[in-house]
Coordinates of N, CA, C and O and ligand atoms in Angstrom, one line a residue:
M317 N 0.8 -1.2 0.0 CA 0.0 0.0 0.0 C 0.9 1.3 0.0 O 1.9 1.3 0.7
N318 N 0.5 2.3 -0.8 CA 1.2 3.5 -0.9 C 0.4 4.6 -0.2 O -0.8 4.8 -0.6
I319 N 1.0 5.3 0.7 CA 0.4 6.4 1.4 C 1.2 7.7 1.3 O 2.4 7.7 1.6
L320 N 0.5 8.8 1.0 CA 1.1 10.1 0.9 C 0.8 10.8 2.2 O -0.4 10.9 2.6
V321 N 1.8 11.3 2.9 CA 1.5 12.1 4.2 C 1.9 13.6 3.9 O 3.0 13.9 3.5
I322 N 0.9 14.4 4.0 CA 1.1 15.8 3.7 C 1.0 16.7 4.9 O 0.0 16.5 5.7
N323 N 1.9 17.6 5.1 CA 1.9 18.6 6.2 C 1.9 20.0 5.6 O 2.7 20.2 4.7
G324 N 1.0 20.8 6.1 CA 0.9 22.2 5.6 C 1.8 23.2 6.3 O 2.8 22.8 6.9
P325 N 1.4 24.4 6.2 CA 2.2 25.6 6.6 C 2.6 25.5 8.1 O 1.8 25.2 9.0
N326 N 3.9 25.8 8.3 CA 4.5 26.0 9.6 C 4.8 24.6 10.3 O 5.4 24.6 11.4
L327 N 4.3 23.5 9.8 CA 4.6 22.3 10.5 C 6.1 21.9 10.4 O 6.6 21.1 11.2
N328 N 6.8 22.5 9.5 CA 8.3 22.4 9.4 C 8.9 23.1 10.6 O 10.1 22.9 10.9
M329 N 8.2 23.9 11.4 CA 8.7 24.6 12.5 C 8.4 23.9 13.8 O 8.7 24.4 14.9
L330 N 7.9 22.7 13.8 CA 7.6 21.9 15.0 C 8.8 21.8 15.9 O 9.9 21.6 15.4
G331 N 8.6 22.0 17.2 CA 9.7 21.8 18.2 C 10.4 23.1 18.4 O 11.2 23.2 19.4
I332 N 10.1 24.1 17.6 CA 10.9 25.4 17.7 C 10.2 26.3 18.7 O 10.8 27.0 19.5
R333 N 8.9 26.4 18.6 CA 8.1 27.3 19.5 C 6.8 26.6 19.8 O 6.4 25.6 19.3
E334 N 6.1 27.1 20.8 CA 4.8 26.6 21.3 C 4.9 25.1 21.6 O 4.0 24.3 21.2
P335 N 5.9 24.7 22.4 CA 5.9 23.2 22.8 C 4.8 22.8 23.6 O 4.4 21.6 23.6
E336 N 4.1 23.8 24.3 CA 3.0 23.4 25.2 C 1.8 23.0 24.3 O 0.9 22.3 24.8
I337 N 1.8 23.4 23.1 CA 0.6 23.0 22.2 C 1.1 21.8 21.3 O 0.3 20.8 21.1
Y338 N 2.3 21.9 20.7 CA 2.7 20.9 19.7 C 3.7 20.0 20.1 O 4.2 19.1 19.3
G339 N 4.2 20.1 21.4 CA 5.3 19.2 21.9 C 6.7 19.8 21.5 O 6.8 20.9 20.8
S340 N 7.7 19.1 21.9 CA 9.1 19.7 21.6 C 9.8 18.9 20.5 O 11.0 19.2 20.2
A341 N 9.2 17.9 20.0 CA 9.8 17.1 18.9 C 9.7 17.9 17.6 O 8.8 18.7 17.4
T342 N 10.7 17.6 16.7 CA 10.7 18.4 15.4 C 10.0 17.7 14.3 O 9.6 16.5 14.4
Y343 N 9.9 18.4 13.1 CA 9.4 17.8 11.9 C 10.2 16.6 11.5 O 9.6 15.6 11.1
A344 N 11.5 16.7 11.6 CA 12.4 15.6 11.3 C 12.0 14.4 12.2 O 12.0 13.2 11.7
D345 N 11.8 14.6 13.5 CA 11.4 13.5 14.4 C 10.1 12.9 13.9 O 9.9 11.7 13.9
L346 N 9.1 13.8 13.5 CA 7.8 13.3 13.0 C 8.0 12.4 11.8 O 7.4 11.3 11.7
C347 N 8.9 12.8 10.9 CA 9.1 12.0 9.7 C 9.7 10.7 10.0 O 9.3 9.6 9.5
R348 N 10.7 10.7 10.9 CA 11.3 9.4 11.3 C 10.3 8.4 12.0 O 10.3 7.2 11.7
L349 N 9.4 9.0 12.8 CA 8.4 8.2 13.5 C 7.4 7.6 12.4 O 7.1 6.4 12.5
I350 N 7.0 8.4 11.5 CA 6.1 7.9 10.4 C 6.8 6.8 9.6 O 6.2 5.8 9.3
E351 N 8.0 7.1 9.2 CA 8.7 6.1 8.4 C 8.9 4.8 9.1 O 8.8 3.7 8.5
A352 N 9.2 4.8 10.4 CA 9.4 3.6 11.2 C 8.1 2.8 11.2 O 8.1 1.6 11.1
H353 N 7.0 3.5 11.5 CA 5.7 2.9 11.6 C 5.3 2.2 10.2 O 4.8 1.1 10.1
A354 N 5.6 3.0 9.1 CA 5.3 2.5 7.8 C 6.1 1.2 7.5 O 5.5 0.3 6.9
E355 N 7.3 1.2 7.9 CA 8.2 0.0 7.6 C 7.6 -1.2 8.3 O 7.5 -2.3 7.7
K356 N 7.2 -1.0 9.5 CA 6.6 -2.1 10.3 C 5.3 -2.6 9.7 O 5.0 -3.8 9.7
A357 N 4.5 -1.7 9.1 CA 3.2 -2.0 8.6 C 3.3 -2.4 7.1 O 2.3 -2.8 6.5
G358 N 4.5 -2.4 6.5 CA 4.7 -2.8 5.1 C 4.1 -1.7 4.2 O 3.6 -2.1 3.1
V359 N 4.1 -0.5 4.6 CA 3.5 0.6 3.8 C 4.7 1.4 3.2 O 5.7 1.7 3.8
T360 N 4.5 1.8 1.9 CA 5.4 2.7 1.2 C 4.9 4.1 1.5 O 3.8 4.5 1.0
V361 N 5.7 4.9 2.2 CA 5.2 6.2 2.6 C 6.0 7.3 1.9 O 7.2 7.2 1.7
T362 N 5.3 8.3 1.4 CA 5.9 9.5 0.8 C 5.5 10.7 1.7 O 4.3 10.9 2.0
L363 N 6.6 11.4 2.2 CA 6.3 12.6 3.1 C 6.5 13.9 2.3 O 7.4 14.0 1.5
Y364 N 5.5 14.8 2.5 CA 5.6 16.1 1.8 C 5.2 17.2 2.7 O 4.1 17.0 3.4
Q365 N 5.9 18.3 2.7 CA 5.5 19.5 3.5 C 5.7 20.7 2.7 O 6.7 20.8 1.9
S366 N 4.7 21.6 2.7 CA 4.8 22.8 2.0 C 4.1 23.9 2.8 O 3.1 23.7 3.5
N367 N 4.6 25.1 2.6 CA 3.9 26.3 3.2 C 3.0 27.0 2.2 O 2.4 28.0 2.5
H368 N 2.8 26.4 1.0 CA 2.1 27.1 -0.1 C 0.9 26.3 -0.5 O 1.0 25.1 -0.9
E369 N -0.3 26.9 -0.5 CA -1.5 26.2 -0.8 C -1.5 25.5 -2.1 O -1.9 24.4 -2.3
G370 N -1.1 26.2 -3.2 CA -1.1 25.7 -4.5 C -0.2 24.4 -4.6 O -0.5 23.5 -5.3
D371 N 0.9 24.5 -3.9 CA 1.8 23.3 -3.9 C 1.2 22.1 -3.3 O 1.4 21.0 -3.7
L372 N 0.4 22.4 -2.2 CA -0.3 21.3 -1.6 C -1.4 20.7 -2.5 O -1.6 19.5 -2.6
V373 N -2.1 21.6 -3.2 CA -3.1 21.1 -4.3 C -2.4 20.2 -5.3 O -2.8 19.2 -5.6
D374 N -1.2 20.7 -5.8 CA -0.4 19.9 -6.7 C -0.1 18.5 -6.2 O -0.2 17.5 -6.9
A375 N 0.4 18.5 -4.9 CA 0.8 17.2 -4.3 C -0.4 16.3 -4.2 O -0.3 15.1 -4.5
I376 N -1.6 16.8 -3.9 CA -2.8 16.0 -3.8 C -3.1 15.4 -5.2 O -3.4 14.2 -5.4
Q377 N -3.1 16.3 -6.2 CA -3.4 15.9 -7.6 C -2.4 14.8 -8.1 O -2.8 13.9 -8.8
Q378 N -1.1 15.0 -7.8 CA -0.1 14.0 -8.2 C -0.3 12.7 -7.6 O 0.3 11.7 -8.0
A379 N -1.0 12.6 -6.5 CA -1.2 11.3 -5.8 C -2.2 10.4 -6.6 O -2.2 9.2 -6.4
Y380 N -3.0 11.1 -7.5 CA -3.9 10.3 -8.3 C -3.2 9.2 -9.1 O -2.3 9.5 -9.9
G381 N -3.7 8.0 -9.0 CA -3.1 6.9 -9.8 C -1.8 6.3 -9.2 O -1.3 5.3 -9.7
K382 N -1.3 7.0 -8.1 CA 0.0 6.5 -7.6 C -0.2 6.1 -6.1 O 0.5 5.2 -5.7
Q383 N -1.0 6.8 -5.4 CA -1.2 6.5 -3.9 C -2.5 5.8 -3.7 O -3.4 6.0 -4.5
D384 N -2.5 5.1 -2.6 CA -3.8 4.4 -2.2 C -4.6 5.2 -1.1 O -5.7 4.9 -0.8
G385 N -3.9 6.2 -0.5 CA -4.5 7.0 0.5 C -3.7 8.2 0.9 O -2.5 8.2 0.5
I386 N -4.3 9.1 1.5 CA -3.6 10.4 1.9 C -3.9 10.6 3.4 O -5.0 10.5 3.9
I387 N -2.8 11.0 4.1 CA -2.9 11.5 5.5 C -2.5 13.0 5.4 O -1.5 13.3 4.9
I388 N -3.4 13.8 5.9 CA -3.1 15.3 5.7 C -3.4 16.1 6.9 O -4.4 16.0 7.5
N389 N -2.3 16.8 7.3 CA -2.5 17.9 8.3 C -2.3 19.2 7.5 O -1.2 19.6 7.3
P390 N -3.4 19.9 7.2 CA -3.3 21.1 6.3 C -2.9 22.3 7.1 O -2.9 23.4 6.5
G391 N -2.6 22.2 8.4 CA -2.2 23.3 9.2 C -3.3 24.4 9.2 O -4.5 24.0 9.2
A392 N -3.0 25.6 9.1 CA -4.0 26.7 9.1 C -4.9 26.7 7.9 O -6.0 27.2 7.9
Y393 N -4.4 26.0 6.8 CA -5.3 25.9 5.6 C -6.6 25.1 5.9 O -7.5 25.1 5.1
T394 N -6.5 24.3 7.0 CA -7.7 23.5 7.4 C -8.9 24.5 7.5 O -10.0 24.1 7.1
H395 N -8.6 25.7 8.0 CA -9.7 26.6 8.4 C -10.1 27.6 7.3 O -10.9 28.4 7.5
T396 N -9.4 27.5 6.1 CA -9.6 28.5 5.1 C -9.7 27.9 3.7 O -10.3 28.6 2.8
S397 N -9.3 26.7 3.4 CA -9.0 26.3 2.0 C -10.1 25.4 1.4 O -10.2 24.2 1.7
I398 N -10.9 26.0 0.5 CA -11.8 25.2 -0.3 C -11.0 24.5 -1.4 O -11.4 23.4 -1.9
A399 N -9.9 25.1 -1.8 CA -9.1 24.5 -2.8 C -8.6 23.1 -2.4 O -8.5 22.1 -3.2
L400 N -8.2 23.0 -1.1 CA -7.7 21.6 -0.7 C -8.9 20.7 -0.6 O -8.7 19.5 -0.9
L401 N -10.0 21.2 -0.1 CA -11.2 20.3 -0.1 C -11.5 19.8 -1.5 O -11.7 18.6 -1.7
D402 N -11.5 20.7 -2.5 CA -11.8 20.3 -3.9 C -10.8 19.3 -4.4 O -11.1 18.4 -5.2
A403 N -9.5 19.5 -4.1 CA -8.5 18.6 -4.6 C -8.6 17.2 -4.0 O -8.5 16.2 -4.8
I404 N -9.0 17.1 -2.7 CA -9.2 15.7 -2.1 C -10.4 15.1 -2.8 O -10.4 13.9 -3.2
K405 N -11.5 15.9 -3.0 CA -12.6 15.3 -3.7 C -12.3 14.9 -5.1 O -12.8 13.9 -5.6
A406 N -11.5 15.7 -5.8 CA -11.1 15.5 -7.2 C -10.4 14.1 -7.4 O -10.7 13.4 -8.3
V407 N -9.5 13.8 -6.5 CA -8.7 12.6 -6.7 C -9.4 11.4 -6.2 O -9.1 10.2 -6.6
G408 N -10.4 11.6 -5.3 CA -11.2 10.5 -4.8 C -10.5 9.4 -4.0 O -11.0 8.3 -3.8
L409 N -9.4 9.8 -3.4 CA -8.6 8.9 -2.6 C -9.1 9.0 -1.1 O -9.4 10.1 -0.7
P410 N -9.1 7.9 -0.4 CA -9.4 8.0 1.0 C -8.4 8.9 1.7 O -7.2 8.6 1.6
A411 N -8.9 9.9 2.4 CA -8.0 10.8 3.1 C -8.3 10.9 4.6 O -9.5 11.0 4.9
V412 N -7.3 10.9 5.4 CA -7.5 11.1 6.9 C -7.0 12.5 7.3 O -5.8 12.8 7.0
E413 N -7.8 13.3 7.9 CA -7.4 14.6 8.4 C -6.8 14.4 9.8 O -7.4 13.8 10.7
V414 N -5.5 14.9 10.0 CA -4.9 14.8 11.3 C -4.5 16.2 11.8 O -4.0 17.0 11.1
H415 N -4.7 16.3 13.1 CA -4.2 17.5 13.8 C -3.5 17.1 15.1 O -4.0 16.3 15.9
I416 N -2.3 17.7 15.3 CA -1.5 17.4 16.5 C -2.3 17.8 17.8 O -2.4 17.1 18.7
S417 N -2.8 19.1 17.7 CA -3.6 19.6 18.8 C -5.0 19.3 18.5 O -5.3 18.7 17.5
D418 N -5.9 19.7 19.4 CA -7.3 19.6 19.1 C -7.9 21.0 18.8 O -8.2 21.8 19.7
P419 N -8.0 21.3 17.5 CA -8.4 22.7 17.2 C -9.8 23.1 17.7 O -10.0 24.3 17.9
D420 N -10.6 22.1 18.0 CA -12.0 22.4 18.5 C -12.0 23.0 19.9 O -13.0 23.5 20.4
T421 N -10.9 22.8 20.6 CA -10.8 23.3 22.0 C -10.0 24.6 22.1 O -9.7 25.1 23.1
R422 N -9.6 25.1 20.9 CA -8.8 26.4 20.9 C -9.6 27.6 20.4 O -10.8 27.6 20.7
E423 N -9.0 28.5 19.7 CA -9.8 29.7 19.3 C -10.9 29.3 18.4 O -10.8 28.3 17.6
D424 N -12.0 30.1 18.4 CA -13.2 29.9 17.5 C -12.8 29.7 16.1 O -13.4 28.9 15.4
F425 N -11.8 30.5 15.6 CA -11.5 30.4 14.1 C -10.9 29.1 13.7 O -10.8 28.8 12.5
R426 N -10.5 28.3 14.7 CA -10.0 26.9 14.4 C -11.0 25.9 14.4 O -10.8 24.7 14.1
K427 N -12.3 26.3 14.7 CA -13.3 25.2 14.8 C -13.9 24.8 13.5 O -14.5 23.7 13.4
T428 N -13.7 25.6 12.4 CA -14.2 25.2 11.1 C -13.1 24.4 10.4 O -11.9 24.8 10.4
S429 N -13.4 23.3 9.8 CA -12.5 22.5 8.9 C -13.2 22.3 7.6 O -14.2 21.6 7.5
Y430 N -12.7 23.0 6.5 CA -13.3 22.8 5.2 C -13.0 21.4 4.7 O -13.8 20.8 4.0
I431 N -11.8 20.9 5.0 CA -11.3 19.7 4.4 C -12.1 18.4 4.9 O -12.2 17.4 4.3
R432 N -12.6 18.6 6.1 CA -13.2 17.4 6.8 C -14.3 16.8 6.0 O -14.5 15.5 6.0
A433 N -15.0 17.5 5.2 CA -16.2 17.0 4.4 C -15.7 16.0 3.4 O -16.5 15.2 2.9
A434 N -14.4 16.1 3.0 CA -13.8 15.1 2.0 C -13.0 14.0 2.6 O -12.5 13.2 1.9
C435 N -13.0 14.0 3.9 CA -12.1 13.0 4.6 C -12.9 11.8 5.2 O -14.1 12.0 5.6
V436 N -12.3 10.6 5.2 CA -13.0 9.5 5.7 C -12.9 9.5 7.3 O -13.7 8.8 7.9
K437 N -12.0 10.2 7.8 CA -11.8 10.2 9.3 C -11.0 11.5 9.7 O -10.2 12.0 8.9
T438 N -11.3 12.0 10.9 CA -10.4 13.0 11.5 C -9.9 12.6 12.8 O -10.6 12.0 13.6
I439 N -8.6 12.8 13.0 CA -7.9 12.4 14.3 C -7.3 13.7 14.8 O -6.5 14.3 14.1
K440 N -7.7 14.1 16.0 CA -7.2 15.4 16.5 C -6.8 15.3 18.0 O -7.5 14.5 18.7
G441 N -5.8 16.0 18.4 CA -5.4 16.0 19.8 C -4.6 14.8 20.3 O -4.4 14.7 21.5
H442 N -4.1 14.0 19.4 CA -3.4 12.8 19.8 C -1.9 13.0 19.6 O -1.1 12.0 19.6
G443 N -1.4 14.2 19.3 CA 0.0 14.5 19.1 C 0.5 13.8 17.8 O -0.3 13.6 16.9
F444 N 1.7 13.4 17.8 CA 2.3 12.7 16.6 C 1.6 11.4 16.4 O 1.6 10.9 15.2
S445 N 1.2 10.7 17.4 CA 0.5 9.4 17.3 C -0.6 9.4 16.3 O -1.0 8.4 15.7
G446 N -1.3 10.6 16.2 CA -2.4 10.7 15.3 C -2.1 10.3 13.9 O -2.9 9.7 13.2
Y447 N -0.8 10.6 13.4 CA -0.4 10.2 12.1 C -0.3 8.7 11.9 O -0.7 8.1 10.9
L448 N 0.1 8.0 13.0 CA 0.3 6.6 13.0 C -1.1 5.9 13.0 O -1.4 4.9 12.3
E449 N -2.0 6.5 13.8 CA -3.4 6.0 13.9 C -4.1 6.1 12.5 O -4.8 5.3 12.1
A450 N -3.8 7.2 11.9 CA -4.3 7.5 10.5 C -3.8 6.4 9.6 O -4.6 5.9 8.7
M451 N -2.6 6.1 9.7 CA -2.0 5.0 8.8 C -2.7 3.7 9.1 O -3.1 2.9 8.2
D452 N -2.8 3.4 10.4 CA -3.5 2.1 10.7 C -4.9 2.1 10.2 O -5.4 1.0 9.8
Y453 N -5.6 3.2 10.3 CA -7.0 3.3 9.8 C -7.0 3.0 8.3 O -7.8 2.2 7.8
L454 N -6.1 3.6 7.5 CA -6.1 3.4 6.1 C -5.7 2.0 5.7 O -6.3 1.4 4.8
T455 N -4.7 1.4 6.4 CA -4.3 0.0 6.1 C -5.4 -0.9 6.5 O -5.7 -1.9 5.8
G456 N -6.1 -0.7 7.6 CA -7.2 -1.5 8.0 C -8.4 -1.5 7.1 O -9.1 -2.5 6.8
E457 N -8.6 -0.3 6.5 CA -9.7 -0.1 5.6 C -9.5 -0.9 4.3 O -10.5 -1.4 3.7
Q458 N -8.3 -1.1 3.9 CA -8.0 -1.8 2.7 C -8.2 -3.3 2.8 O -8.4 -4.0 1.8
Q459 N -8.1 -3.8 4.1 CA -8.2 -5.3 4.3 C -9.6 -5.8 4.1 O -10.5 -5.1 4.2
Ligands
LIG773 O1 -3.0 20.9 15.6 C1 -2.6 20.9 14.4 O2 -1.9 20.0 13.9 C2 -2.8 22.2 13.5 O3 -3.2 21.7 12.2 C3 -1.5 22.9 13.5 C4 -1.6 24.3 12.8 C5 -2.8 25.1 13.2 O4 -2.9 26.3 12.4 C6 -4.1 24.3 13.2 O5 -5.1 25.1 13.7 C7 -4.0 23.0 14.0 C8 -0.3 25.1 13.0 C9 0.9 24.4 12.5 C10 2.2 24.5 13.3 O6 2.4 25.8 13.8 C11 3.5 26.0 14.6 C12 3.5 27.2 15.3 C13 4.5 27.5 16.2 C14 5.6 26.6 16.3 C15 5.6 25.5 15.5 C16 4.6 25.1 14.7

């Protein structure tokens, strides 16, 4: 099984500030964790991070015909981007929305997720483990 893991804006800054919200581990630590889990699960994982909305749309489109599922933490674009929602709908791949924190318990502007409507599942507030749970969900769905 092939899974694309997408992280949106500022997630490359993990571990640098706001450790009380996002923890003190870095984006590189997150990538290592996901790769180790993928290896154990027999999953071929592709990791992608961008701060640019159009690049994230391109990455989702390029998954068509190549990937079996998408794990996506769109960062702040969660709360603003209809383009990401449409891209997920366009490729028709099962996508799991992941958030390290629980945006529903934070500021009101984080309570809306446009992308949620196109996702088969949302995992929030489980820290980095949320990405691994998302992978287990997608591999379980395929069986
Ligand atoms: O909890 C999550 O995973 C979020 O998707 C993270 C986004 C935020 O805008 C969403 O509401 C929830 C923020 C990305 C990371 O932002 C950082 C800020 C400071 C230091 C490091 C990362």
